[in-house]
Tab-separated table of C-alpha atoms in Angstrom:
chain	number	residue	atom	x	y	z
C	1	LYS	CA	75.674	128.838	73.968
C	2	ALA	CA	74.304	127.214	77.263
C	3	GLY	CA	76.085	124.155	78.490
C	4	VAL	CA	74.669	120.880	79.782
C	5	THR	CA	72.121	121.641	82.348
C	6	GLN	CA	71.373	119.105	85.122
C	7	THR	CA	68.708	119.291	87.624
C	8	PRO	CA	68.539	119.290	90.619
C	9	ARG	CA	72.180	119.841	91.625
C	10	TYR	CA	71.621	118.066	94.968
C	11	LEU	CA	69.072	115.334	96.264
C	12	ILE	CA	68.450	113.641	99.460
C	13	LYS	CA	66.322	110.532	99.439
C	14	THR	CA	65.718	107.508	101.676
C	15	ARG	CA	66.140	103.832	100.948
C	16	GLY	CA	63.346	102.393	98.928
C	17	GLN	CA	62.150	105.543	97.293
C	18	GLN	CA	62.732	106.475	93.531
C	19	VAL	CA	64.360	109.439	91.954
C	20	THR	CA	64.167	111.135	88.525
C	21	LEU	CA	67.268	113.350	87.358
C	22	SER	CA	66.950	115.668	84.435
C	23	CYS	CA	69.465	116.681	81.803
C	24	SER	CA	69.148	119.364	78.902
C	25	PRO	CA	71.952	118.982	76.562
C	26	ILE	CA	73.622	121.695	74.528
C	27	SER	CA	71.464	123.088	71.907
C	28	GLY	CA	71.860	121.161	68.844
C	29	HIS	CA	73.283	118.121	70.625
C	30	ARG	CA	71.486	114.988	69.929
C	31	SER	CA	73.205	112.280	71.994
C	32	VAL	CA	73.053	112.211	75.587
C	33	SER	CA	74.975	109.712	77.976
C	34	TRP	CA	74.756	109.200	81.615
C	35	TYR	CA	77.460	108.206	84.250
C	36	GLN	CA	77.695	107.458	87.728
C	37	GLN	CA	80.655	108.533	89.816
C	38	THR	CA	81.396	106.810	93.130
C	39	PRO	CA	84.560	106.915	95.333
C	40	GLY	CA	84.891	103.164	95.216
C	41	GLN	CA	83.811	102.293	91.504
C	42	GLY	CA	85.040	105.597	89.732
C	43	LEU	CA	83.241	106.926	86.814
C	44	GLN	CA	81.083	104.220	85.100
C	45	PHE	CA	78.916	104.509	81.973
C	46	LEU	CA	75.248	103.980	82.500
C	47	PHE	CA	73.512	104.483	79.122
C	48	GLU	CA	73.270	106.564	75.907
C	49	TYR	CA	70.553	107.806	74.208
C	50	PHE	CA	70.095	109.114	70.519
C	51	SER	CA	66.875	109.946	68.708
C	52	GLU	CA	64.876	108.888	71.584
C	53	THR	CA	66.369	105.337	71.432
C	54	GLN	CA	68.747	103.872	73.918
C	55	ARG	CA	71.882	102.940	72.088
C	56	ASN	CA	74.210	101.717	74.667
C	57	LYS	CA	73.838	100.359	78.334
C	58	GLY	CA	76.347	99.782	80.951
C	59	ASN	CA	76.275	97.085	83.507
C	60	PHE	CA	73.798	98.266	85.897
C	61	PRO	CA	70.581	96.706	87.311
C	62	GLY	CA	67.224	97.267	85.750
C	63	ARG	CA	66.283	99.741	88.672
C	64	PHE	CA	68.240	102.291	86.436
C	65	SER	CA	66.489	103.458	83.621
C	66	GLY	CA	66.342	106.382	81.223
C	67	ARG	CA	64.344	108.016	78.346
C	68	GLN	CA	65.058	110.772	75.893
C	69	PHE	CA	62.584	113.159	74.668
C	70	SER	CA	61.969	114.544	70.967
C	71	ASN	CA	63.786	117.821	72.186
C	72	SER	CA	66.820	115.526	73.093
C	73	ARG	CA	66.492	116.343	76.815
C	74	SER	CA	66.870	113.425	78.844
C	75	GLU	CA	65.942	111.947	82.286
C	76	MET	CA	67.126	108.897	84.217
C	77	ASN	CA	65.235	107.222	86.961
C	78	VAL	CA	66.380	105.054	89.847
C	79	SER	CA	63.685	102.901	91.539
C	80	THR	CA	63.959	101.181	94.910
C	81	LEU	CA	67.068	103.292	95.946
C	82	GLU	CA	69.883	101.609	97.871
C	83	LEU	CA	72.648	103.181	100.068
C	84	GLY	CA	75.113	102.344	97.293
C	85	ASP	CA	73.226	104.389	94.960
C	86	SER	CA	74.611	107.511	96.567
C	87	ALA	CA	76.836	109.139	93.893
C	88	LEU	CA	77.371	111.962	91.667
C	89	TYR	CA	75.351	111.359	88.275
C	90	LEU	CA	76.867	113.013	85.322
C	91	CYS	CA	75.057	113.544	81.972
C	92	ALA	CA	77.023	114.250	78.936
C	93	SER	CA	76.010	115.478	75.629
C	94	SER	CA	77.428	115.367	71.991
C	95	LEU	CA	76.529	116.211	68.514
C	96	VAL	CA	75.971	112.493	67.313
C	97	PRO	CA	77.365	109.236	68.318
C	98	GLY	CA	79.949	107.664	66.086
C	99	VAL	CA	83.643	106.766	65.894
C	100	GLY	CA	85.829	110.034	66.198
C	101	LYS	CA	82.902	112.205	67.258
C	102	ASN	CA	83.041	111.309	70.720
C	103	ILE	CA	83.878	114.555	72.493
C	104	GLN	CA	81.310	114.795	75.152
C	105	TYR	CA	80.454	117.816	77.132
C	106	PHE	CA	79.462	117.288	80.699
C	107	GLY	CA	77.167	118.999	82.967
C	108	ALA	CA	77.923	119.754	86.788
C	109	GLY	CA	76.132	116.698	88.030
C	110	THR	CA	73.453	115.567	90.419
C	111	ARG	CA	74.754	114.607	93.786
C	112	LEU	CA	72.461	112.254	95.104
C	113	SER	CA	72.543	111.089	98.782
C	114	VAL	CA	70.555	107.949	100.024
C	115	LEU	CA	69.906	107.662	103.617
I	1	SER	CA	84.698	98.163	86.109
I	2	GLN	CA	87.225	100.724	84.836
I	3	GLN	CA	89.269	100.232	81.530
I	4	GLY	CA	92.619	100.735	83.374
I	5	GLU	CA	94.867	102.244	85.789
I	6	GLU	CA	96.255	105.800	86.007
I	7	ASP	CA	99.228	106.575	87.769
I	8	PRO	CA	100.314	108.290	90.037
I	9	GLN	CA	97.108	108.270	91.986
I	10	ALA	CA	98.151	111.690	93.452
I	11	LEU	CA	100.762	114.215	92.467
I	12	SER	CA	101.955	117.313	94.211
I	13	ILE	CA	104.048	119.764	92.650
I	14	GLN	CA	105.171	123.490	92.667
I	15	GLU	CA	103.743	126.015	90.327
I	16	GLY	CA	105.828	126.368	87.367
I	17	GLU	CA	106.934	122.532	87.365
I	18	ASN	CA	105.741	120.070	84.773
I	19	ALA	CA	103.208	117.370	85.736
I	20	THR	CA	103.037	113.939	84.004
I	21	MET	CA	100.354	111.475	84.333
I	22	ASN	CA	100.012	108.095	82.906
I	23	CYS	CA	97.272	106.072	81.968
I	24	SER	CA	97.253	102.452	80.882
I	25	TYR	CA	94.117	100.535	79.189
I	26	LYS	CA	93.430	96.876	78.341
I	27	THR	CA	91.568	96.598	75.052
I	28	SER	CA	92.024	97.985	71.743
I	29	ILE	CA	90.594	101.355	71.180
I	30	ASN	CA	89.389	104.000	68.498
I	31	ASN	CA	90.282	107.019	70.616
I	32	LEU	CA	91.675	108.080	73.953
I	33	GLN	CA	90.635	111.326	75.774
I	34	TRP	CA	91.877	113.322	78.834
I	35	TYR	CA	89.212	115.056	81.033
I	36	ARG	CA	89.665	117.259	84.004
I	37	GLN	CA	87.401	117.422	87.004
I	38	ASN	CA	87.330	120.164	89.680
I	39	SER	CA	86.280	119.334	93.146
I	40	GLY	CA	83.821	116.652	92.359
I	41	ARG	CA	81.882	118.908	89.624
I	42	GLY	CA	81.451	118.002	85.825
I	43	LEU	CA	84.341	116.912	83.546
I	44	VAL	CA	85.892	119.261	81.107
I	45	HIS	CA	87.360	117.694	77.931
I	46	LEU	CA	90.984	118.505	77.450
I	47	ILE	CA	92.232	116.494	74.411
I	48	LEU	CA	91.355	113.742	72.181
I	49	ILE	CA	93.890	111.493	70.442
I	50	ARG	CA	92.986	108.911	67.869
I	51	SER	CA	94.531	105.511	67.797
I	52	ASN	CA	96.473	106.284	64.626
I	53	GLU	CA	98.225	109.242	66.230
I	54	ARG	CA	101.229	109.138	68.512
I	55	GLU	CA	101.314	112.695	69.771
I	56	LYS	CA	99.085	115.805	70.208
I	57	HIS	CA	99.519	119.217	71.692
I	58	SER	CA	97.121	121.576	72.805
I	59	GLY	CA	98.429	124.806	74.589
I	60	ARG	CA	100.446	123.658	77.550
I	61	LEU	CA	99.196	120.039	77.193
I	62	ARG	CA	101.084	117.231	75.437
I	63	VAL	CA	99.569	113.750	75.159
I	64	THR	CA	101.280	110.812	73.896
I	65	LEU	CA	99.741	107.387	72.700
I	66	ASP	CA	101.668	104.163	72.652
I	67	THR	CA	98.998	101.538	71.263
I	68	SER	CA	101.576	98.696	71.530
I	69	LYS	CA	101.909	99.312	75.091
I	70	LYS	CA	98.089	100.274	75.531
I	71	SER	CA	99.303	103.389	77.434
I	72	SER	CA	99.042	107.207	77.137
I	73	SER	CA	100.653	110.168	79.086
I	74	LEU	CA	99.319	113.632	79.673
I	75	LEU	CA	102.071	116.342	80.289
I	76	ILE	CA	101.127	119.810	81.595
I	77	THR	CA	103.949	122.224	81.178
I	78	ALA	CA	104.476	125.217	83.519
I	79	SER	CA	101.792	124.218	85.744
I	80	ARG	CA	99.583	126.711	87.602
I	81	ALA	CA	97.550	126.733	90.865
I	82	ALA	CA	94.446	126.638	88.636
I	83	ASP	CA	95.417	123.266	87.237
I	84	THR	CA	94.736	121.700	90.526
I	85	ALA	CA	92.029	118.849	89.647
I	86	SER	CA	91.515	115.310	89.238
I	87	TYR	CA	92.489	114.199	85.621
I	88	PHE	CA	91.048	111.199	83.850
I	89	CYS	CA	91.679	109.279	80.747
I	90	ALA	CA	88.843	107.835	79.012
I	91	THR	CA	88.827	105.273	76.023
I	92	ASP	CA	86.108	104.273	73.426
I	93	LYS	CA	86.218	101.147	71.095
I	94	SER	CA	83.037	101.054	69.389
I	95	TYR	CA	80.295	103.116	67.640
I	96	GLY	CA	78.524	105.302	70.202
I	97	ASN	CA	79.561	107.389	73.029
I	98	LYS	CA	80.386	105.054	75.677
I	99	LEU	CA	83.649	105.915	77.386
I	100	VAL	CA	85.505	103.895	79.836
I	101	PHE	CA	87.228	105.836	82.389
I	102	GLY	CA	90.480	105.350	84.423
I	103	ALA	CA	90.678	105.785	88.031
I	104	GLY	CA	91.999	109.293	87.798
I	105	THR	CA	95.150	111.312	88.972
I	106	ILE	CA	94.598	113.944	91.794
I	107	LEU	CA	96.902	116.700	90.771
I	108	ARG	CA	97.755	119.543	93.369
I	109	VAL	CA	99.746	122.498	92.286
I	110	LYS	CA	101.146	124.521	95.192
I	111	SER	CA	101.819	128.396	94.679
């Protein structure tokens, strides 16, 4: 079974641009979560999607958005990029959300550099 | 912000020795999990312990949970060079998949 696939693996953008990252979950997994990892703030939860609906959202500005498609694939978008958005963005999938069912399987991440 | 602290921040040991990492958290939880990350890549799930469990084993891993102290420890026995990685604890407290991660411990196992 293929794991969680994130594309692209690396991105270089300039301030003010926007970027879209993609995540394909493990086959059969319907929940997708996104995390941002930086040296200063560590791993922080961005949002979670299940059945094309955002179910949880972290404490990030509205420039960060996401969506999920009917095949469970997810995209996240960051608009008006800032230098501080440089980070490793990780996507994780799980079967369904729910207490006790929270083992999440992570992709290799997309490393975004904002110049 | 992160849920809590992990200590030590970094740990360097010889192959064959045991490695112990600690994690503290701030609020009540449903589950606590440990993940491993190699060189800034994705995280690999190691073990999950529920709030009503006190100890769990998986291969060379042993995890304890003390909810009264809001702390957990991860013990890796007979460490190998391949165990060199960053280790994170993560907690969840509500329905859904929002995990709150600790700052992580960087483990280096020297051969």
